[in-house]
Short mmCIF file of C-alpha atoms in Angstrom, two decimals:
data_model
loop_
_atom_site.label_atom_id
_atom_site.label_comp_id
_atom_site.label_asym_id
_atom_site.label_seq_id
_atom_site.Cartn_x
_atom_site.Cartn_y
_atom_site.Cartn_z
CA UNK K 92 1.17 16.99 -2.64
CA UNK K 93 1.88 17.40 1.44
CA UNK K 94 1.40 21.02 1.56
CA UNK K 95 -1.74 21.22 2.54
CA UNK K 96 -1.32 18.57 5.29
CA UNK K 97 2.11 20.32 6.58
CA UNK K 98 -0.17 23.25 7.01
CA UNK K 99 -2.42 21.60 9.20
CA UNK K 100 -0.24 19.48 10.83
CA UNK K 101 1.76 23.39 11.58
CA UNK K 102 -1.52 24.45 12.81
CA UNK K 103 -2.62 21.89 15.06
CA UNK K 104 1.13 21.91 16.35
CA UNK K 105 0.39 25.73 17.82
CA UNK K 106 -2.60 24.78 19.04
CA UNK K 107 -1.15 21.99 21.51
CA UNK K 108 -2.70 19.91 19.51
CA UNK K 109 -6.17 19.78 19.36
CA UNK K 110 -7.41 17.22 22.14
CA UNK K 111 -9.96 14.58 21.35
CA UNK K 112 -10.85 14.33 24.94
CA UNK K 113 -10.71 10.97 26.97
CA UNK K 114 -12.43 8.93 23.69
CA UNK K 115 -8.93 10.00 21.56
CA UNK K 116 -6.57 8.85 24.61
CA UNK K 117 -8.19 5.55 24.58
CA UNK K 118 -7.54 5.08 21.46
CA UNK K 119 -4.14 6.09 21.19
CA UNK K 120 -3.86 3.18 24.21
CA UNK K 121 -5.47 0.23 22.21
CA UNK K 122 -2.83 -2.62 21.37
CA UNK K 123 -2.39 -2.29 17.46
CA UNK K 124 -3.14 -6.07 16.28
CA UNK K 125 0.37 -7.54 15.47
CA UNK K 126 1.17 -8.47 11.38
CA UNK K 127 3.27 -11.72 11.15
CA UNK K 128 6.89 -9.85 9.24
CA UNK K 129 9.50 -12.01 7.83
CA UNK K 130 12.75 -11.12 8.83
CA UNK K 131 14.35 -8.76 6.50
CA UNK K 132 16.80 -9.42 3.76
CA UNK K 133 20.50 -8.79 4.47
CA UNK K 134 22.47 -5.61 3.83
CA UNK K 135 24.07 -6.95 0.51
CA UNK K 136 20.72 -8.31 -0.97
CA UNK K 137 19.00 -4.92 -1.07
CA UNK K 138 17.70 -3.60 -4.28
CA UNK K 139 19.83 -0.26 -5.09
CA UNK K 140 17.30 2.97 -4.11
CA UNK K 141 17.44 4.48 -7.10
CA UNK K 142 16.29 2.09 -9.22
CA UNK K 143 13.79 1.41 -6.63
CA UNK K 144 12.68 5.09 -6.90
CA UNK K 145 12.74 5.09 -10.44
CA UNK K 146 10.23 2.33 -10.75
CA UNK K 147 7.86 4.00 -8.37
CA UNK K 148 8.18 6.84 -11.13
CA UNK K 149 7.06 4.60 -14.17
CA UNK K 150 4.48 3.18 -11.94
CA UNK K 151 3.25 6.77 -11.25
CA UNK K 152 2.82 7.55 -15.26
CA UNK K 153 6.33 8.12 -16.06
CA UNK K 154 8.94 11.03 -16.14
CA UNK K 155 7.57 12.54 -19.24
CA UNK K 156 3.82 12.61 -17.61
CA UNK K 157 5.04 14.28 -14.83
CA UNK K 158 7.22 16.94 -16.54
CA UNK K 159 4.20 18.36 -17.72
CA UNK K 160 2.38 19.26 -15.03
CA UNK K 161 3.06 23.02 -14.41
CA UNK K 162 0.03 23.96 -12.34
CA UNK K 163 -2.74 22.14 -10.74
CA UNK K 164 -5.80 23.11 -8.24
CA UNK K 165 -6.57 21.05 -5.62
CA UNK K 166 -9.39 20.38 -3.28
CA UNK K 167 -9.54 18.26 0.46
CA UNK K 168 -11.75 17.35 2.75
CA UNK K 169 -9.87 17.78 5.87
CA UNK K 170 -10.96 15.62 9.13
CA UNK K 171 -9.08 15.29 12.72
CA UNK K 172 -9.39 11.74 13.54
CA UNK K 173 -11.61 10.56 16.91
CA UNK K 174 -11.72 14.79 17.41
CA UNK K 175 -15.22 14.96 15.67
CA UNK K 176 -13.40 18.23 13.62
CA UNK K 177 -13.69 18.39 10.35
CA UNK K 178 -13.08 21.31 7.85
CA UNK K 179 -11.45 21.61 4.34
CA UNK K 180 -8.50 22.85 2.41
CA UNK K 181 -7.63 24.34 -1.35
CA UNK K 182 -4.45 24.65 -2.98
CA UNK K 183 -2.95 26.62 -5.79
CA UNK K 184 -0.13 25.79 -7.56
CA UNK K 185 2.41 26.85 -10.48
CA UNK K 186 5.60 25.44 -10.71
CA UNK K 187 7.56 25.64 -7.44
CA UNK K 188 5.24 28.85 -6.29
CA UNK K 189 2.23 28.15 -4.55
CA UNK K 190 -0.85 28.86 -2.20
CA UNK K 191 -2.82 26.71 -0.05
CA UNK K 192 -5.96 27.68 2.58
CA UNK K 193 -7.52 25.15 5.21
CA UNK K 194 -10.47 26.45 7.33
CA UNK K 195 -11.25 24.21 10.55
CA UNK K 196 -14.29 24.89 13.03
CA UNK K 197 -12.74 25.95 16.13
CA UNK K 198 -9.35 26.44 14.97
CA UNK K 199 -10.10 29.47 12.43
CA UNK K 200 -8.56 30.24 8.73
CA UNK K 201 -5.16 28.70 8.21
CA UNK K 202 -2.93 29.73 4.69
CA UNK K 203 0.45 29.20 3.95
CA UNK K 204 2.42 30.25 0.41
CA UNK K 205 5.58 30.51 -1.51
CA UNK K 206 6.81 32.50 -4.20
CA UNK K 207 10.56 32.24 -5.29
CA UNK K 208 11.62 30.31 -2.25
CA UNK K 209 10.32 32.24 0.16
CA UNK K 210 7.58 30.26 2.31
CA UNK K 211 5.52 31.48 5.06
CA UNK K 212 2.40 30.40 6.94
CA UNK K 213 -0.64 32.71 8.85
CA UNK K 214 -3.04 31.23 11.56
CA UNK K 215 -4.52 32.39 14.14
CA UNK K 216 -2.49 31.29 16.92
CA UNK K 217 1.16 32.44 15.42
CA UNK K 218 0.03 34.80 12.97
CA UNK K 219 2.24 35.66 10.11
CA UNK K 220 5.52 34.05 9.69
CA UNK K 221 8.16 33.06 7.04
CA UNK K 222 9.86 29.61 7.52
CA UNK K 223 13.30 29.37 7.45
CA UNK K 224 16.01 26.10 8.56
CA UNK K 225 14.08 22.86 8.72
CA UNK K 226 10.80 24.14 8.65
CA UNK K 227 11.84 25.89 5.41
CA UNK K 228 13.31 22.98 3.86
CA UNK K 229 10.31 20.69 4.79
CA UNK K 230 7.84 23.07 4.06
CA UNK K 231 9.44 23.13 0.16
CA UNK K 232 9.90 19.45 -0.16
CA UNK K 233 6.16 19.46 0.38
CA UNK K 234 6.30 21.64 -2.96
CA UNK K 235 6.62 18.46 -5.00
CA UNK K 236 4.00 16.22 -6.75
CA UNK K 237 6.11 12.92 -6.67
CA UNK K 238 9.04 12.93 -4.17
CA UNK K 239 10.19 9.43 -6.11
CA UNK K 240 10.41 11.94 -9.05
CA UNK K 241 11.87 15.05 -7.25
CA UNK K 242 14.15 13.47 -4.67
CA UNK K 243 17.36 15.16 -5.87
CA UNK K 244 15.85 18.62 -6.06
CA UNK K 245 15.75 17.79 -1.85
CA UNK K 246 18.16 15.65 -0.85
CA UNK K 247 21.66 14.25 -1.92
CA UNK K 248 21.76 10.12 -0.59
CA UNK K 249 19.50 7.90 -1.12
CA UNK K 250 19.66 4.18 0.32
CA UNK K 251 17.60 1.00 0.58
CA UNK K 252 17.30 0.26 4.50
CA UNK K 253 14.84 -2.29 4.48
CA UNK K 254 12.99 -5.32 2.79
CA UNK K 255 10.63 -7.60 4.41
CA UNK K 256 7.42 -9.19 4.18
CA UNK K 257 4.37 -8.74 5.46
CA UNK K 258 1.26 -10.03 5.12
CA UNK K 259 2.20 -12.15 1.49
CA UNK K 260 3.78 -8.61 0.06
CA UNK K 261 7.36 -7.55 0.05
CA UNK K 262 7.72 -3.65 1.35
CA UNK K 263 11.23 -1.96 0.67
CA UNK K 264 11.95 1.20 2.37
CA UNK K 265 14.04 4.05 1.13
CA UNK K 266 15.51 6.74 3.21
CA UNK K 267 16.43 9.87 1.41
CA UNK K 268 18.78 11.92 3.52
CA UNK K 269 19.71 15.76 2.82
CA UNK K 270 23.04 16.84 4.35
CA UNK K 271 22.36 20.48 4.64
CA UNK K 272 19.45 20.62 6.28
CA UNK K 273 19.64 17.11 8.24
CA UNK K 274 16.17 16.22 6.65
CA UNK K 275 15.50 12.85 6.25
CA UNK K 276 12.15 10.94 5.01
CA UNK K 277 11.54 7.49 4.27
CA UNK K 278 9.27 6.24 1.84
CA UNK K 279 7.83 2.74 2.48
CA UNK K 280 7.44 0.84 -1.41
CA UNK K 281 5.09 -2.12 -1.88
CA UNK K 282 7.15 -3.99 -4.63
CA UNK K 283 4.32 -5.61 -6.56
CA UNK K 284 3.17 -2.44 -7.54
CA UNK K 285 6.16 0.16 -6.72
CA UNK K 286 3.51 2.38 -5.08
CA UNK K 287 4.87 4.51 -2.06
CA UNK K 288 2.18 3.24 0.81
CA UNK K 289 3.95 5.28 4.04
CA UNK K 290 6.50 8.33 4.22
CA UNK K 291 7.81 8.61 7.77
CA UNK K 292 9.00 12.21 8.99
CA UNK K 293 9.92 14.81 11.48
CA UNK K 294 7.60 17.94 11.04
CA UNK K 295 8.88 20.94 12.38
CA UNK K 296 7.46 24.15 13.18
CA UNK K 297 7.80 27.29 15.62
CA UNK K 298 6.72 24.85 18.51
CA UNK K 299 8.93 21.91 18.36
CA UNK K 300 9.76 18.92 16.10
CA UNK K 301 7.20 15.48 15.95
CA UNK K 302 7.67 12.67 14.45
CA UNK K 303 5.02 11.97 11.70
CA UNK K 304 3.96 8.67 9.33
CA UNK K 305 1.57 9.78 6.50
CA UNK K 306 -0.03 6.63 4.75
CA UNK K 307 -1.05 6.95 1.35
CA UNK K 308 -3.81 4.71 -0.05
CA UNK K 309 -6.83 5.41 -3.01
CA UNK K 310 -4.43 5.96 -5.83
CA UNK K 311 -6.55 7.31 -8.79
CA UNK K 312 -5.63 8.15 -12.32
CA UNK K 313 -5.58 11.92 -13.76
CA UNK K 314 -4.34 12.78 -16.88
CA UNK K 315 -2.19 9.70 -16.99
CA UNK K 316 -0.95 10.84 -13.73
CA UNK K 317 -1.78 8.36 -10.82
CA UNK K 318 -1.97 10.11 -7.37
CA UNK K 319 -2.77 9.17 -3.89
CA UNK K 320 -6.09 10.64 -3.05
CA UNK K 321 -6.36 9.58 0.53
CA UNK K 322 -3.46 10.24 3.16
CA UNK K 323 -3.75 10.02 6.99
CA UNK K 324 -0.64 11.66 8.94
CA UNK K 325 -0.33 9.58 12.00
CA UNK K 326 1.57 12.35 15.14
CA UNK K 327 0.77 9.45 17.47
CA UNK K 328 -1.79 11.28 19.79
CA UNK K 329 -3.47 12.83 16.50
CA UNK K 330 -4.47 11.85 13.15
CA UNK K 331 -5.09 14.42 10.28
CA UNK K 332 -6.66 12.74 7.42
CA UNK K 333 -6.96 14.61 4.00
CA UNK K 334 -9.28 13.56 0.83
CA UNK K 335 -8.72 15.27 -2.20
CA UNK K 336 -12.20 15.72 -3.73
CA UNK K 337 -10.98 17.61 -6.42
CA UNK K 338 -7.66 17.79 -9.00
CA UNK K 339 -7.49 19.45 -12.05
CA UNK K 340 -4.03 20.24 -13.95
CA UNK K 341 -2.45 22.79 -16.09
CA UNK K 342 -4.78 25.55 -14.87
CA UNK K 343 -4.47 29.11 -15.10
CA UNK K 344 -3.90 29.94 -11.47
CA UNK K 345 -4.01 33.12 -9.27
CA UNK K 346 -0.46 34.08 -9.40
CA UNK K 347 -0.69 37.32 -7.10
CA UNK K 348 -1.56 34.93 -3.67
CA UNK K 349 1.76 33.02 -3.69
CA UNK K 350 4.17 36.07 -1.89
CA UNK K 351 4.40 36.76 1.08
CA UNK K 352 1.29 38.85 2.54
CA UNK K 353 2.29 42.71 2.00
CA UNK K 354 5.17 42.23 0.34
CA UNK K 355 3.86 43.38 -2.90
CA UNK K 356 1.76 45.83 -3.94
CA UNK K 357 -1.37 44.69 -5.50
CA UNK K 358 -1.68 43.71 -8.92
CA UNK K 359 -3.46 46.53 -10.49
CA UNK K 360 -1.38 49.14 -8.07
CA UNK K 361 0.82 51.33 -10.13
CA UNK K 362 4.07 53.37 -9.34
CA UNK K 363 3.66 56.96 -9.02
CA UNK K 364 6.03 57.54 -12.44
CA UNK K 365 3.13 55.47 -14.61
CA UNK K 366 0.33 57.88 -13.31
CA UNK K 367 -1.10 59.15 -16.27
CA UNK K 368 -3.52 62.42 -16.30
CA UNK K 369 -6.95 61.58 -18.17
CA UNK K 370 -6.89 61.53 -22.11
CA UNK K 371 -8.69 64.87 -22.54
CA UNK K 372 -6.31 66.94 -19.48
CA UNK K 373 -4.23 69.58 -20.78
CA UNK K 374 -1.31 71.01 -19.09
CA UNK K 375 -1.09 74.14 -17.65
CA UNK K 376 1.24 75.92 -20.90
CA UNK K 377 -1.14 74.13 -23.40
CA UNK K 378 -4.84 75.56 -21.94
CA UNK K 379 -2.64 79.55 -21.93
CA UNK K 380 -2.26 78.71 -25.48
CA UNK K 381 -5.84 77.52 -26.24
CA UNK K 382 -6.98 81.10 -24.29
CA UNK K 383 -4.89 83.70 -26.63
CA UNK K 384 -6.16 81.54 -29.93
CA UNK K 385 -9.68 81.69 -28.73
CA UNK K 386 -8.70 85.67 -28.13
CA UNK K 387 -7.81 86.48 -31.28
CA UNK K 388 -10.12 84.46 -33.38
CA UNK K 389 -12.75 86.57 -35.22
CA UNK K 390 -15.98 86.94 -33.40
CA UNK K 391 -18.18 84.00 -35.24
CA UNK K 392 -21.55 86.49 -34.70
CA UNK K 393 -20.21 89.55 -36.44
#
C-alpha cells in the first residue's frame, strides 16, 4: 500500500524538496543513539528467502485472505516531518488499476493513477505525465497490498542477505532483485513475529533517483487482513509520514478515475453511431406519409 507515499515522495522530489528551514537541518545533524548489533550470522546459516517471505505471508492472514481482496478505499493523514506541513491523501483501488489524490498546503493537489499498466502522475510543478523505465516499474510495485505476497509479480531473485540481532530480537533482511528493470528493495523481517518493520529503496522520478527507508509500525487487523497503518519514508533530509485513518475492502469503486486524464471519453459520452433521435421523432418519409393520410381522411365535421 506505497502508492500514496510514492506520490508524495514524487511530489516533494519536484519541489526540491520541501525545506524545513534551519530547525529540519539540525535535525538531520543529531548523532542517531547507537543500538548494541550482534554480528551477523554467516553466509551458509541464512534462512532461505522464500520461506522467510512466506511466513511473513501467514503472519499477514494468509494467502487465501489476501486473494480476496479485489478493491479497497483508503484514507491518510499525510504529515512532512520537522516541516510543520501537513495535508492528506485517498486512494482507490481495483485489482491492479487504481487512483490515489494527496492535497498538501503549499504544495497544491497531487494525483497519480493506473489503468491496464499504464501509470501516470499530475502536480503542480510537472504537470501531467505517464511513467515509464524505473519510475514505471516502481510506481506498479507500489500497486501491491503485501510485497511478501506479490514479490514474483515484480521481481525474479530473492535472497537472505542478513541476520543479526539487535536489541534482544533477531531481524533478517531480504533483498528482492528484478533483472529487467534493475529494481531492487529490501525488506527488513523481525523473526519473532515475521512482520516486515523497514523496506529500503531507490525512488525515482523525472528529477533524479534517492535513496529511501520506509518503516512500518501499528499493524492492525481488517478483515483478517493485518496491515501496517503507520509508515514514515526516511529521504535523509525529509521525512513523509502517512497514517491511514481509514480502510475498507471489497468496495465498489469509481472505475472511470484510474486512465490516464483525457484519454477516454467520459463515461456517459456516447459515439456519434449510438445517437438516437427522441422516441416520438419521425423521419422525414414517415411525417409525408402521415400528411397525404390526414389528406384524404373524411372531414370528421361533415
Amino acid at each position: 500500500m506505497r502508492r500514496l507515499q510514492v506520490l508524495c515522495l514524487t511530489a516533494l522530489m519536484a519541489l526540491g524538496g520541501c525545506d524545513g528551514g534551519e530547525a529540519k537541518k539540525a535535525e538531520a545533524t543529531k548523532a542517531t543513539p547507537a543500538t548494541e548489533a550482534k554480528p551477523a550470522e554467516a553466509a551458509n546459516a541464512l534462512p532461505d528467502a522464500a520461506e522467510l517471505l512466506a511466513k511473513v505471508v501467514e503472519a499477514s492472514g494468509g494467502a487465501a485472505k489476501l486473494d480476496a481482496i479485489k478493491s479497497f478505499y483508503q484514507e491518510m493523514q499525510v504529515e512532512i516531518l520537522g516541516a510543520g506541513i501537513s495535508g492528506a491523501g485517498k486512494t482507490w483501488s481495483k485489482g491492479d488499476d487504481f487512483y490515489l489524490e494527496i492535497t498538501l498546503p503549499g504544495v497544491g493537489v497531487s494525483t497519480g493513477g493506473g489503468k491496464a499498466g499504464k501509470l501516470w502522475t499530475l502536480d503542480p510543478i510537472q504537470g501531467l505525465r505517464e511513467l515509464s523505465g524505473k519510475e514505471a516499474a516502481m510506481a506498479e510495485m507500489g500497486t501491491s497490498l503485501n510485497i511478501a505476497h506479490d514479490w514474483k509479480r515484480f521481481f525474479d531473485k530473492a535472497e537472505t542477505t542478513k541476520v543479526e540481532e539487535v536489541g534482544g530480537k533477531k531481524f533478517a533482511e531480504v533483498t528482492l532483485t528484478a533483472s529487467k528493470s534493475g529494481n531492487s528493495v529490501t525488506l527488513r523481517i523481525d523473526l519473532g513475529d515475521h512482520r516486515v518493520v523497514s523496506q529500503r529503496l531507490k525512488q525515482f522520478s523525472s528529477m533524479g533517483e534517492i535513496p529511501v527507508e520506509v518503516t512500518l509500525s501499528d499493524y492492525r487487523q481488517q478483515d483478517g487482513v493485518w496491515f501496517a497503518f503507520e509508515q514514515v519514508a526516511d529521504m535523509k533530509l525529509q521525512k513523509l509520514k502517512t497514517t491511514t485513518t481509514k480502510l475498507e475492502l471489497n468496495v465498489p469503486v469509481d472505475e472511470t478515475k484510474f486512465a490516464i486524464p483525457g484519454s477516454e471519453p467520459p463515461g456517459d459520452a456516447k459515439a456519434p453511431g449510438d445517437a438516437k433521435a427522441p422516441g416520438d421523432a419521425q423521419a422525414p418519409g414517415d411525417a409525408k406519409a402521415d400528411a397525404k393520410a390526414e389528406a384524404k381522411a373524411p372531414d370528421a365535421k361533415k
